[in-house]
Amino acid sequence: MARAEVAPSLAMPWSARLFDALPVSPAWAGAGISTLVLAAYFGVGAATGSLAASLFPVDSHMTMHYRITTVNALLLGFLPAAQVYLARWTRRHLDELSSLLPPDAGAGALEDAHRRRAGVFAGVIGCVTLPLMFMVLPTGSVLLESSYWTLTHAWDWFFVPVIGWLTGRFIHAVVVDAIGVSRLAVAIGSIDVFDQAPYAPFVRQGLLSALLAVIFLVIVLPLVGVKLISAESTAIAMVALIVTATAALLLPVGGIRDRIRQEKSVRLLAVRSAIRASDLAIREGRAAQDDVARLPGLLALETRIEGVREWPFDTGSLLRFGLYVALGLGSWLGGAAVERLLDYALR
């Protein structure tokens, strides 16, 4: 299937079309969105006079709000950019796999996967769920008090449904793209268990999707321990992101893993049947010279087939995933160290 046949079957989200129209990369566009959100926050604060009152002196309460505001701004820039990168990477991996697929089967799989790509329902769920989840505050009914709704608090809450919408769509896109890519393995004609290089696009889809999920996790980690966010909400969010990262890594390779496993079983069955036949002929004294000569080769082939890895992750891909995990752990440890230093400086 040629590149031109693959591209039309992909339903691009509006953010992808918007980012494609910009003269800069999605990463720079996302950084620009984050910068504009932060500039608007401090601009409104300066215009209303609340900024000067909060900057001098900076106490631990305002430091917490600055942290929340910064995380929100980063998410508002990252999430649409991440979905654009995911769409582009998925399109590229589908193109790379096109040579392994019959044209009709590949096109059908792509259309079926990306008809559900809109993710509007997932966005609505995120838009509703995230505010409800973070309303579980340790301060009780503080949301009902008029004194709570200062500019700082209102600004933080204004973006929660927006971030929920973007998060829902992003997670939906990760899962749907992963399942769509995985299903293409069914259409591959024959599987070579000894040379798994042609199946690398499945692995790359998983690794790059997991990278986006890990970056998402890194961005939200500074919110851990924030007093306005309950421990229950934090735990739910962390578990959801970790599950998303794991699913992003494993789902795209699930289909090809099943095909490799099936092919491995078929080949082992055939080789062991040949081994039994040769062994029986030798024990019964009716073995020809060819039966005796091929038995060591059959035993060696059985050992090689048994050693075939069913998950198509090579050493390089495992090392890359290890680096992604180290990125998440390192950011968490670094964030904890910075928080300790800030607490000490503000005493």
PDB file of C-alpha atoms in Angstrom, residues 56-338:
ATOM      1  CA  PHE A  56       6.203  40.635  48.082  1.00  0.00           C
ATOM      2  CA  PRO A  57       6.754  38.653  50.140  1.00  0.00           C
ATOM      3  CA  VAL A  58       6.363  35.233  48.474  1.00  0.00           C
ATOM      4  CA  ASP A  59       5.041  32.805  51.079  1.00  0.00           C
ATOM      5  CA  SER A  60       4.582  29.042  50.849  1.00  0.00           C
ATOM      6  CA  HIS A  61       0.894  29.442  49.917  1.00  0.00           C
ATOM      7  CA  MET A  62       1.639  31.582  46.867  1.00  0.00           C
ATOM      8  CA  THR A  63       4.555  29.337  45.925  1.00  0.00           C
ATOM      9  CA  MET A  64       2.045  26.492  45.780  1.00  0.00           C
ATOM     10  CA  HIS A  65      -0.235  28.526  43.512  1.00  0.00           C
ATOM     11  CA  TYR A  66       2.631  29.460  41.219  1.00  0.00           C
ATOM     12  CA  ARG A  67       3.445  25.777  40.959  1.00  0.00           C
ATOM     13  CA  ILE A  68      -0.148  24.932  40.025  1.00  0.00           C
ATOM     14  CA  THR A  69      -0.307  27.773  37.507  1.00  0.00           C
ATOM     15  CA  THR A  70       2.953  26.677  35.891  1.00  0.00           C
ATOM     16  CA  VAL A  71       1.857  23.042  35.646  1.00  0.00           C
ATOM     17  CA  ASN A  72      -1.473  24.073  34.123  1.00  0.00           C
ATOM     18  CA  ALA A  73       0.289  26.249  31.542  1.00  0.00           C
ATOM     19  CA  LEU A  74       2.689  23.436  30.638  1.00  0.00           C
ATOM     20  CA  LEU A  75      -0.182  20.980  30.211  1.00  0.00           C
ATOM     21  CA  LEU A  76      -2.136  23.406  28.032  1.00  0.00           C
ATOM     22  CA  GLY A  77       0.858  23.583  25.705  1.00  0.00           C
ATOM     23  CA  PHE A  78       1.972  19.977  25.920  1.00  0.00           C
ATOM     24  CA  LEU A  79      -1.289  18.078  25.411  1.00  0.00           C
ATOM     25  CA  PRO A  80      -2.268  19.444  21.962  1.00  0.00           C
ATOM     26  CA  ALA A  81       1.350  19.246  20.784  1.00  0.00           C
ATOM     27  CA  ALA A  82       1.600  15.655  22.045  1.00  0.00           C
ATOM     28  CA  GLN A  83      -1.521  14.639  20.148  1.00  0.00           C
ATOM     29  CA  VAL A  84      -0.090  16.165  16.968  1.00  0.00           C
ATOM     30  CA  TYR A  85       3.165  14.250  17.386  1.00  0.00           C
ATOM     31  CA  LEU A  86       1.225  11.061  18.116  1.00  0.00           C
ATOM     32  CA  ALA A  87      -0.826  11.467  14.929  1.00  0.00           C
ATOM     33  CA  ARG A  88       2.305  12.096  12.856  1.00  0.00           C
ATOM     34  CA  TRP A  89       4.187   9.154  14.345  1.00  0.00           C
ATOM     35  CA  THR A  90       1.221   6.838  13.843  1.00  0.00           C
ATOM     36  CA  ARG A  91       0.940   7.921  10.218  1.00  0.00           C
ATOM     37  CA  ARG A  92       4.659   7.299   9.694  1.00  0.00           C
ATOM     38  CA  HIS A  93       4.546   3.842  11.279  1.00  0.00           C
ATOM     39  CA  LEU A  94       1.539   2.886   9.193  1.00  0.00           C
ATOM     40  CA  ASP A  95       3.468   3.899   6.088  1.00  0.00           C
ATOM     41  CA  GLU A  96       6.430   1.781   7.183  1.00  0.00           C
ATOM     42  CA  LEU A  97       4.187  -1.250   7.700  1.00  0.00           C
ATOM     43  CA  SER A  98       2.353  -0.810   4.408  1.00  0.00           C
ATOM     44  CA  SER A  99       4.794  -3.058   2.513  1.00  0.00           C
ATOM     45  CA  LEU A 100       3.823  -5.995   4.746  1.00  0.00           C
ATOM     46  CA  LEU A 101       0.069  -5.607   4.227  1.00  0.00           C
ATOM     47  CA  PRO A 102      -2.396  -6.426   1.462  1.00  0.00           C
ATOM     48  CA  PRO A 103      -3.870  -3.112   0.233  1.00  0.00           C
ATOM     49  CA  ASP A 104      -7.484  -3.974   1.030  1.00  0.00           C
ATOM     50  CA  ALA A 105      -6.823  -5.405   4.495  1.00  0.00           C
ATOM     51  CA  GLY A 106      -4.596  -2.508   5.525  1.00  0.00           C
ATOM     52  CA  ALA A 107      -7.017   0.176   4.389  1.00  0.00           C
ATOM     53  CA  GLY A 108      -9.918  -1.534   6.153  1.00  0.00           C
ATOM     54  CA  ALA A 109      -8.009  -1.781   9.423  1.00  0.00           C
ATOM     55  CA  LEU A 110      -7.009   1.864   9.289  1.00  0.00           C
ATOM     56  CA  GLU A 111     -10.492   3.121   8.532  1.00  0.00           C
ATOM     57  CA  ASP A 112     -11.959   1.032  11.337  1.00  0.00           C
ATOM     58  CA  ALA A 113      -9.382   2.273  13.857  1.00  0.00           C
ATOM     59  CA  HIS A 114      -9.526   5.964  13.025  1.00  0.00           C
ATOM     60  CA  ARG A 115     -13.290   6.303  12.660  1.00  0.00           C
ATOM     61  CA  ARG A 116     -13.240   6.264  16.461  1.00  0.00           C
ATOM     62  CA  ARG A 117     -10.376   8.727  16.627  1.00  0.00           C
ATOM     63  CA  ALA A 118     -12.474  11.852  17.147  1.00  0.00           C
ATOM     64  CA  GLY A 119     -12.462  11.266  20.895  1.00  0.00           C
ATOM     65  CA  VAL A 120     -15.211  13.775  21.623  1.00  0.00           C
ATOM     66  CA  PHE A 121     -16.821  11.485  24.163  1.00  0.00           C
ATOM     67  CA  ALA A 122     -13.457  10.908  25.846  1.00  0.00           C
ATOM     68  CA  GLY A 123     -12.912  14.661  25.965  1.00  0.00           C
ATOM     69  CA  VAL A 124     -16.286  15.190  27.631  1.00  0.00           C
ATOM     70  CA  ILE A 125     -15.498  12.504  30.213  1.00  0.00           C
ATOM     71  CA  GLY A 126     -12.183  14.168  30.993  1.00  0.00           C
ATOM     72  CA  CYS A 127     -13.795  17.609  31.127  1.00  0.00           C
ATOM     73  CA  VAL A 128     -16.275  16.396  33.749  1.00  0.00           C
ATOM     74  CA  THR A 129     -14.107  13.906  35.643  1.00  0.00           C
ATOM     75  CA  LEU A 130     -11.052  16.066  36.318  1.00  0.00           C
ATOM     76  CA  PRO A 131     -12.919  18.896  38.109  1.00  0.00           C
ATOM     77  CA  LEU A 132     -14.949  16.381  40.125  1.00  0.00           C
ATOM     78  CA  MET A 133     -11.806  14.480  41.083  1.00  0.00           C
ATOM     79  CA  PHE A 134      -9.961  17.565  42.276  1.00  0.00           C
ATOM     80  CA  MET A 135     -12.958  18.861  44.198  1.00  0.00           C
ATOM     81  CA  VAL A 136     -12.130  16.224  46.808  1.00  0.00           C
ATOM     82  CA  LEU A 137     -10.248  18.786  48.874  1.00  0.00           C
ATOM     83  CA  PRO A 138      -8.847  18.311  52.359  1.00  0.00           C
ATOM     84  CA  THR A 139     -10.323  21.701  53.334  1.00  0.00           C
ATOM     85  CA  GLY A 140     -13.931  20.497  53.209  1.00  0.00           C
ATOM     86  CA  SER A 141     -16.543  22.937  51.827  1.00  0.00           C
ATOM     87  CA  VAL A 142     -14.058  25.678  50.969  1.00  0.00           C
ATOM     88  CA  LEU A 143     -15.435  25.902  47.432  1.00  0.00           C
ATOM     89  CA  LEU A 144     -18.723  27.233  48.828  1.00  0.00           C
ATOM     90  CA  GLU A 145     -17.060  30.154  50.582  1.00  0.00           C
ATOM     91  CA  SER A 146     -17.039  33.431  48.658  1.00  0.00           C
ATOM     92  CA  SER A 147     -13.720  34.424  50.194  1.00  0.00           C
ATOM     93  CA  TYR A 148     -12.079  31.441  48.473  1.00  0.00           C
ATOM     94  CA  TRP A 149     -12.745  32.725  44.968  1.00  0.00           C
ATOM     95  CA  THR A 150      -9.832  35.076  44.551  1.00  0.00           C
ATOM     96  CA  LEU A 151      -8.219  35.678  41.167  1.00  0.00           C
ATOM     97  CA  THR A 152      -5.539  33.099  41.912  1.00  0.00           C
ATOM     98  CA  HIS A 153      -7.999  30.358  42.827  1.00  0.00           C
ATOM     99  CA  ALA A 154     -10.403  31.183  40.011  1.00  0.00           C
ATOM    100  CA  TRP A 155      -7.554  31.128  37.487  1.00  0.00           C
ATOM    101  CA  ASP A 156      -6.446  27.664  38.599  1.00  0.00           C
ATOM    102  CA  TRP A 157      -9.958  26.233  38.431  1.00  0.00           C
ATOM    103  CA  PHE A 158     -10.818  27.862  35.101  1.00  0.00           C
ATOM    104  CA  PHE A 159      -8.311  25.669  33.263  1.00  0.00           C
ATOM    105  CA  VAL A 160      -9.139  22.375  35.008  1.00  0.00           C
ATOM    106  CA  PRO A 161     -12.037  21.435  32.635  1.00  0.00           C
ATOM    107  CA  VAL A 162      -9.936  22.485  29.619  1.00  0.00           C
ATOM    108  CA  ILE A 163      -7.058  20.300  30.753  1.00  0.00           C
ATOM    109  CA  GLY A 164      -9.544  17.488  31.427  1.00  0.00           C
ATOM    110  CA  TRP A 165     -10.867  17.770  27.867  1.00  0.00           C
ATOM    111  CA  LEU A 166      -7.362  17.697  26.386  1.00  0.00           C
ATOM    112  CA  THR A 167      -6.315  14.834  28.661  1.00  0.00           C
ATOM    113  CA  GLY A 168      -9.317  12.712  27.745  1.00  0.00           C
ATOM    114  CA  ARG A 169      -8.713  13.199  24.037  1.00  0.00           C
ATOM    115  CA  PHE A 170      -4.998  12.529  24.394  1.00  0.00           C
ATOM    116  CA  ILE A 171      -5.449   9.266  26.330  1.00  0.00           C
ATOM    117  CA  HIS A 172      -8.150   8.182  23.894  1.00  0.00           C
ATOM    118  CA  ALA A 173      -5.863   8.877  20.934  1.00  0.00           C
ATOM    119  CA  VAL A 174      -2.995   6.931  22.526  1.00  0.00           C
ATOM    120  CA  VAL A 175      -5.173   3.875  23.134  1.00  0.00           C
ATOM    121  CA  VAL A 176      -7.031   3.949  19.811  1.00  0.00           C
ATOM    122  CA  ASP A 177      -3.854   4.438  17.783  1.00  0.00           C
ATOM    123  CA  ALA A 178      -2.185   1.618  19.709  1.00  0.00           C
ATOM    124  CA  ILE A 179      -5.080  -0.761  19.062  1.00  0.00           C
ATOM    125  CA  GLY A 180      -5.291   0.289  15.416  1.00  0.00           C
ATOM    126  CA  VAL A 181      -1.590  -0.335  14.827  1.00  0.00           C
ATOM    127  CA  SER A 182      -1.719  -3.632  16.743  1.00  0.00           C
ATOM    128  CA  ARG A 183      -4.605  -4.947  14.631  1.00  0.00           C
ATOM    129  CA  LEU A 184      -2.578  -4.537  11.470  1.00  0.00           C
ATOM    130  CA  ALA A 185      -0.522  -7.566  12.541  1.00  0.00           C
ATOM    131  CA  VAL A 186      -3.474  -9.801  11.665  1.00  0.00           C
ATOM    132  CA  ALA A 187      -3.212  -8.758   8.003  1.00  0.00           C
ATOM    133  CA  ILE A 188       0.489  -9.621   7.663  1.00  0.00           C
ATOM    134  CA  GLY A 189       0.778 -12.643   5.392  1.00  0.00           C
ATOM    135  CA  SER A 190       3.705 -14.647   6.761  1.00  0.00           C
ATOM    136  CA  ILE A 191       5.687 -14.118   9.951  1.00  0.00           C
ATOM    137  CA  ASP A 192       9.472 -14.512  10.075  1.00  0.00           C
ATOM    138  CA  VAL A 193      10.259 -15.390  13.665  1.00  0.00           C
ATOM    139  CA  PHE A 194      14.024 -15.174  13.126  1.00  0.00           C
ATOM    140  CA  ASP A 195      14.106 -11.699  11.574  1.00  0.00           C
ATOM    141  CA  GLN A 196      11.858  -9.341  13.501  1.00  0.00           C
ATOM    142  CA  ALA A 197      13.339  -6.129  12.088  1.00  0.00           C
ATOM    143  CA  PRO A 198      10.341  -5.526   9.756  1.00  0.00           C
ATOM    144  CA  TYR A 199       8.108  -5.350  12.835  1.00  0.00           C
ATOM    145  CA  ALA A 200      10.063  -2.510  14.429  1.00  0.00           C
ATOM    146  CA  PRO A 201       7.308   0.075  13.663  1.00  0.00           C
ATOM    147  CA  PHE A 202       5.063  -1.706  16.186  1.00  0.00           C
ATOM    148  CA  VAL A 203       7.777  -1.288  18.822  1.00  0.00           C
ATOM    149  CA  ARG A 204       8.485   2.334  17.897  1.00  0.00           C
ATOM    150  CA  GLN A 205       4.786   3.150  18.164  1.00  0.00           C
ATOM    151  CA  GLY A 206       4.779   1.763  21.693  1.00  0.00           C
ATOM    152  CA  LEU A 207       8.011   3.472  22.746  1.00  0.00           C
ATOM    153  CA  LEU A 208       7.084   6.911  21.421  1.00  0.00           C
ATOM    154  CA  SER A 209       3.564   6.728  22.863  1.00  0.00           C
ATOM    155  CA  ALA A 210       5.033   5.719  26.222  1.00  0.00           C
ATOM    156  CA  LEU A 211       7.468   8.642  26.003  1.00  0.00           C
ATOM    157  CA  LEU A 212       4.579  11.088  25.635  1.00  0.00           C
ATOM    158  CA  ALA A 213       2.825   9.509  28.620  1.00  0.00           C
ATOM    159  CA  VAL A 214       6.022   9.717  30.701  1.00  0.00           C
ATOM    160  CA  ILE A 215       6.486  13.397  29.807  1.00  0.00           C
ATOM    161  CA  PHE A 216       2.874  13.978  30.859  1.00  0.00           C
ATOM    162  CA  LEU A 217       3.665  12.267  34.159  1.00  0.00           C
ATOM    163  CA  VAL A 218       6.802  14.382  34.606  1.00  0.00           C
ATOM    164  CA  ILE A 219       4.807  17.591  34.094  1.00  0.00           C
ATOM    165  CA  VAL A 220       2.176  16.753  36.713  1.00  0.00           C
ATOM    166  CA  LEU A 221       4.604  15.370  39.320  1.00  0.00           C
ATOM    167  CA  PRO A 222       5.158  18.829  40.903  1.00  0.00           C
ATOM    168  CA  LEU A 223       1.506  18.729  41.980  1.00  0.00           C
ATOM    169  CA  VAL A 224       2.213  15.817  44.322  1.00  0.00           C
ATOM    170  CA  GLY A 225       1.918  17.106  47.874  1.00  0.00           C
ATOM    171  CA  VAL A 226       0.072  20.308  46.966  1.00  0.00           C
ATOM    172  CA  LYS A 227      -2.276  21.080  49.847  1.00  0.00           C
ATOM    173  CA  LEU A 228      -5.218  22.031  47.629  1.00  0.00           C
ATOM    174  CA  ILE A 229      -5.164  18.595  45.979  1.00  0.00           C
ATOM    175  CA  SER A 230      -6.159  15.648  48.120  1.00  0.00           C
ATOM    176  CA  ALA A 231      -4.057  12.514  48.428  1.00  0.00           C
ATOM    177  CA  GLU A 232      -6.918  10.512  46.875  1.00  0.00           C
ATOM    178  CA  SER A 233      -7.019  12.717  43.773  1.00  0.00           C
ATOM    179  CA  THR A 234      -3.241  12.599  43.449  1.00  0.00           C
ATOM    180  CA  ALA A 235      -3.192   8.803  43.743  1.00  0.00           C
ATOM    181  CA  ILE A 236      -5.937   8.392  41.122  1.00  0.00           C
ATOM    182  CA  ALA A 237      -4.149  10.712  38.697  1.00  0.00           C
ATOM    183  CA  MET A 238      -0.767   9.015  39.168  1.00  0.00           C
ATOM    184  CA  VAL A 239      -2.206   5.522  38.729  1.00  0.00           C
ATOM    185  CA  ALA A 240      -4.119   6.610  35.620  1.00  0.00           C
ATOM    186  CA  LEU A 241      -0.979   8.055  34.024  1.00  0.00           C
ATOM    187  CA  ILE A 242       1.151   5.018  34.881  1.00  0.00           C
ATOM    188  CA  VAL A 243      -1.498   2.695  33.435  1.00  0.00           C
ATOM    189  CA  THR A 244      -1.645   4.879  30.320  1.00  0.00           C
ATOM    190  CA  ALA A 245       2.150   4.729  29.895  1.00  0.00           C
ATOM    191  CA  THR A 246       2.148   0.935  30.269  1.00  0.00           C
ATOM    192  CA  ALA A 247      -0.743   0.516  27.849  1.00  0.00           C
ATOM    193  CA  ALA A 248       0.928   2.888  25.391  1.00  0.00           C
ATOM    194  CA  LEU A 249       4.032   0.690  25.395  1.00  0.00           C
ATOM    195  CA  LEU A 250       2.422  -2.755  25.221  1.00  0.00           C
ATOM    196  CA  LEU A 251      -0.797  -2.333  23.215  1.00  0.00           C
ATOM    197  CA  PRO A 252       0.817  -1.570  19.817  1.00  0.00           C
ATOM    198  CA  VAL A 253       2.973  -4.716  19.958  1.00  0.00           C
ATOM    199  CA  GLY A 254       0.231  -7.007  21.276  1.00  0.00           C
ATOM    200  CA  GLY A 255      -0.943  -8.055  17.816  1.00  0.00           C
ATOM    201  CA  ILE A 256       2.484  -8.845  16.394  1.00  0.00           C
ATOM    202  CA  ARG A 257       3.404 -10.628  19.630  1.00  0.00           C
ATOM    203  CA  ASP A 258       0.386 -12.931  19.180  1.00  0.00           C
ATOM    204  CA  ARG A 259       1.374 -13.613  15.562  1.00  0.00           C
ATOM    205  CA  ILE A 260       4.979 -14.411  16.543  1.00  0.00           C
ATOM    206  CA  ARG A 261       3.761 -16.673  19.325  1.00  0.00           C
ATOM    207  CA  GLN A 262       1.418 -18.533  16.990  1.00  0.00           C
ATOM    208  CA  GLU A 263       4.098 -18.932  14.321  1.00  0.00           C
ATOM    209  CA  LYS A 264       6.582 -20.098  16.927  1.00  0.00           C
ATOM    210  CA  SER A 265       4.136 -22.756  18.153  1.00  0.00           C
ATOM    211  CA  VAL A 266       3.441 -23.990  14.607  1.00  0.00           C
ATOM    212  CA  ARG A 267       7.150 -24.273  13.798  1.00  0.00           C
ATOM    213  CA  LEU A 268       7.943 -26.033  17.066  1.00  0.00           C
ATOM    214  CA  LEU A 269       5.130 -28.481  16.436  1.00  0.00           C
ATOM    215  CA  ALA A 270       6.478 -29.275  12.953  1.00  0.00           C
ATOM    216  CA  VAL A 271      10.101 -29.616  14.109  1.00  0.00           C
ATOM    217  CA  ARG A 272       9.222 -31.803  17.069  1.00  0.00           C
ATOM    218  CA  SER A 273       7.085 -34.001  14.869  1.00  0.00           C
ATOM    219  CA  ALA A 274      10.081 -34.466  12.541  1.00  0.00           C
ATOM    220  CA  ILE A 275      12.348 -35.173  15.533  1.00  0.00           C
ATOM    221  CA  ARG A 276       9.971 -37.831  16.850  1.00  0.00           C
ATOM    222  CA  ALA A 277       9.760 -39.443  13.431  1.00  0.00           C
ATOM    223  CA  SER A 278      13.556 -39.575  13.034  1.00  0.00           C
ATOM    224  CA  ASP A 279      14.046 -40.788  16.598  1.00  0.00           C
ATOM    225  CA  LEU A 280      11.449 -43.518  16.179  1.00  0.00           C
ATOM    226  CA  ALA A 281      13.062 -44.675  12.927  1.00  0.00           C
ATOM    227  CA  ILE A 282      16.475 -44.850  14.603  1.00  0.00           C
ATOM    228  CA  ARG A 283      15.166 -46.775  17.621  1.00  0.00           C
ATOM    229  CA  GLU A 284      13.316 -49.243  15.413  1.00  0.00           C
ATOM    230  CA  GLY A 285      16.390 -49.793  13.261  1.00  0.00           C
ATOM    231  CA  ARG A 286      14.744 -48.649  10.038  1.00  0.00           C
ATOM    232  CA  ALA A 287      16.387 -45.247   9.833  1.00  0.00           C
ATOM    233  CA  ALA A 288      17.968 -44.195   6.586  1.00  0.00           C
ATOM    234  CA  GLN A 289      21.259 -42.317   6.545  1.00  0.00           C
ATOM    235  CA  ASP A 290      19.394 -39.064   5.965  1.00  0.00           C
ATOM    236  CA  ASP A 291      17.322 -39.597   9.121  1.00  0.00           C
ATOM    237  CA  VAL A 292      20.449 -39.948  11.237  1.00  0.00           C
ATOM    238  CA  ALA A 293      22.192 -36.990   9.576  1.00  0.00           C
ATOM    239  CA  ARG A 294      19.348 -34.527   9.971  1.00  0.00           C
ATOM    240  CA  LEU A 295      18.549 -35.264  13.626  1.00  0.00           C
ATOM    241  CA  PRO A 296      21.272 -32.938  15.072  1.00  0.00           C
ATOM    242  CA  GLY A 297      20.089 -30.170  12.760  1.00  0.00           C
ATOM    243  CA  LEU A 298      16.490 -30.650  13.860  1.00  0.00           C
ATOM    244  CA  LEU A 299      17.517 -30.513  17.519  1.00  0.00           C
ATOM    245  CA  ALA A 300      19.492 -27.315  16.899  1.00  0.00           C
ATOM    246  CA  LEU A 301      16.537 -25.798  15.041  1.00  0.00           C
ATOM    247  CA  GLU A 302      14.225 -26.667  17.925  1.00  0.00           C
ATOM    248  CA  THR A 303      16.556 -24.902  20.356  1.00  0.00           C
ATOM    249  CA  ARG A 304      16.732 -21.827  18.136  1.00  0.00           C
ATOM    250  CA  ILE A 305      12.966 -21.629  17.737  1.00  0.00           C
ATOM    251  CA  GLU A 306      12.480 -22.001  21.488  1.00  0.00           C
ATOM    252  CA  GLY A 307      14.832 -19.064  22.007  1.00  0.00           C
ATOM    253  CA  VAL A 308      12.832 -16.719  19.773  1.00  0.00           C
ATOM    254  CA  ARG A 309      11.479 -13.808  21.817  1.00  0.00           C
ATOM    255  CA  GLU A 310       7.731 -13.407  21.494  1.00  0.00           C
ATOM    256  CA  TRP A 311       7.735  -9.726  22.442  1.00  0.00           C
ATOM    257  CA  PRO A 312       9.618  -7.959  19.619  1.00  0.00           C
ATOM    258  CA  PHE A 313      11.616  -5.723  21.967  1.00  0.00           C
ATOM    259  CA  ASP A 314      15.350  -5.792  21.312  1.00  0.00           C
ATOM    260  CA  THR A 315      18.062  -4.567  23.665  1.00  0.00           C
ATOM    261  CA  GLY A 316      18.029  -1.065  22.209  1.00  0.00           C
ATOM    262  CA  SER A 317      14.275  -0.624  22.669  1.00  0.00           C
ATOM    263  CA  LEU A 318      14.439  -1.898  26.251  1.00  0.00           C
ATOM    264  CA  LEU A 319      17.261   0.529  27.009  1.00  0.00           C
ATOM    265  CA  ARG A 320      15.228   3.403  25.590  1.00  0.00           C
ATOM    266  CA  PHE A 321      12.252   2.482  27.755  1.00  0.00           C
ATOM    267  CA  GLY A 322      14.602   2.308  30.739  1.00  0.00           C
ATOM    268  CA  LEU A 323      15.719   5.854  29.961  1.00  0.00           C
ATOM    269  CA  TYR A 324      12.093   6.988  29.863  1.00  0.00           C
ATOM    270  CA  VAL A 325      11.470   5.431  33.268  1.00  0.00           C
ATOM    271  CA  ALA A 326      14.651   7.061  34.580  1.00  0.00           C
ATOM    272  CA  LEU A 327      13.365  10.389  33.239  1.00  0.00           C
ATOM    273  CA  GLY A 328      10.207  10.038  35.314  1.00  0.00           C
ATOM    274  CA  LEU A 329      11.995   8.889  38.472  1.00  0.00           C
ATOM    275  CA  GLY A 330      14.718  11.508  38.095  1.00  0.00           C
ATOM    276  CA  SER A 331      12.211  14.309  37.735  1.00  0.00           C
ATOM    277  CA  TRP A 332      10.321  13.107  40.797  1.00  0.00           C
ATOM    278  CA  LEU A 333      13.493  12.948  42.911  1.00  0.00           C
ATOM    279  CA  GLY A 334      14.655  16.307  41.580  1.00  0.00           C
ATOM    280  CA  GLY A 335      11.282  17.884  42.251  1.00  0.00           C
ATOM    281  CA  ALA A 336      11.315  16.562  45.813  1.00  0.00           C
ATOM    282  CA  ALA A 337      14.804  18.025  46.366  1.00  0.00           C
ATOM    283  CA  VAL A 338      13.765  21.434  44.996  1.00  0.00           C
TER     284      VAL A 338
END
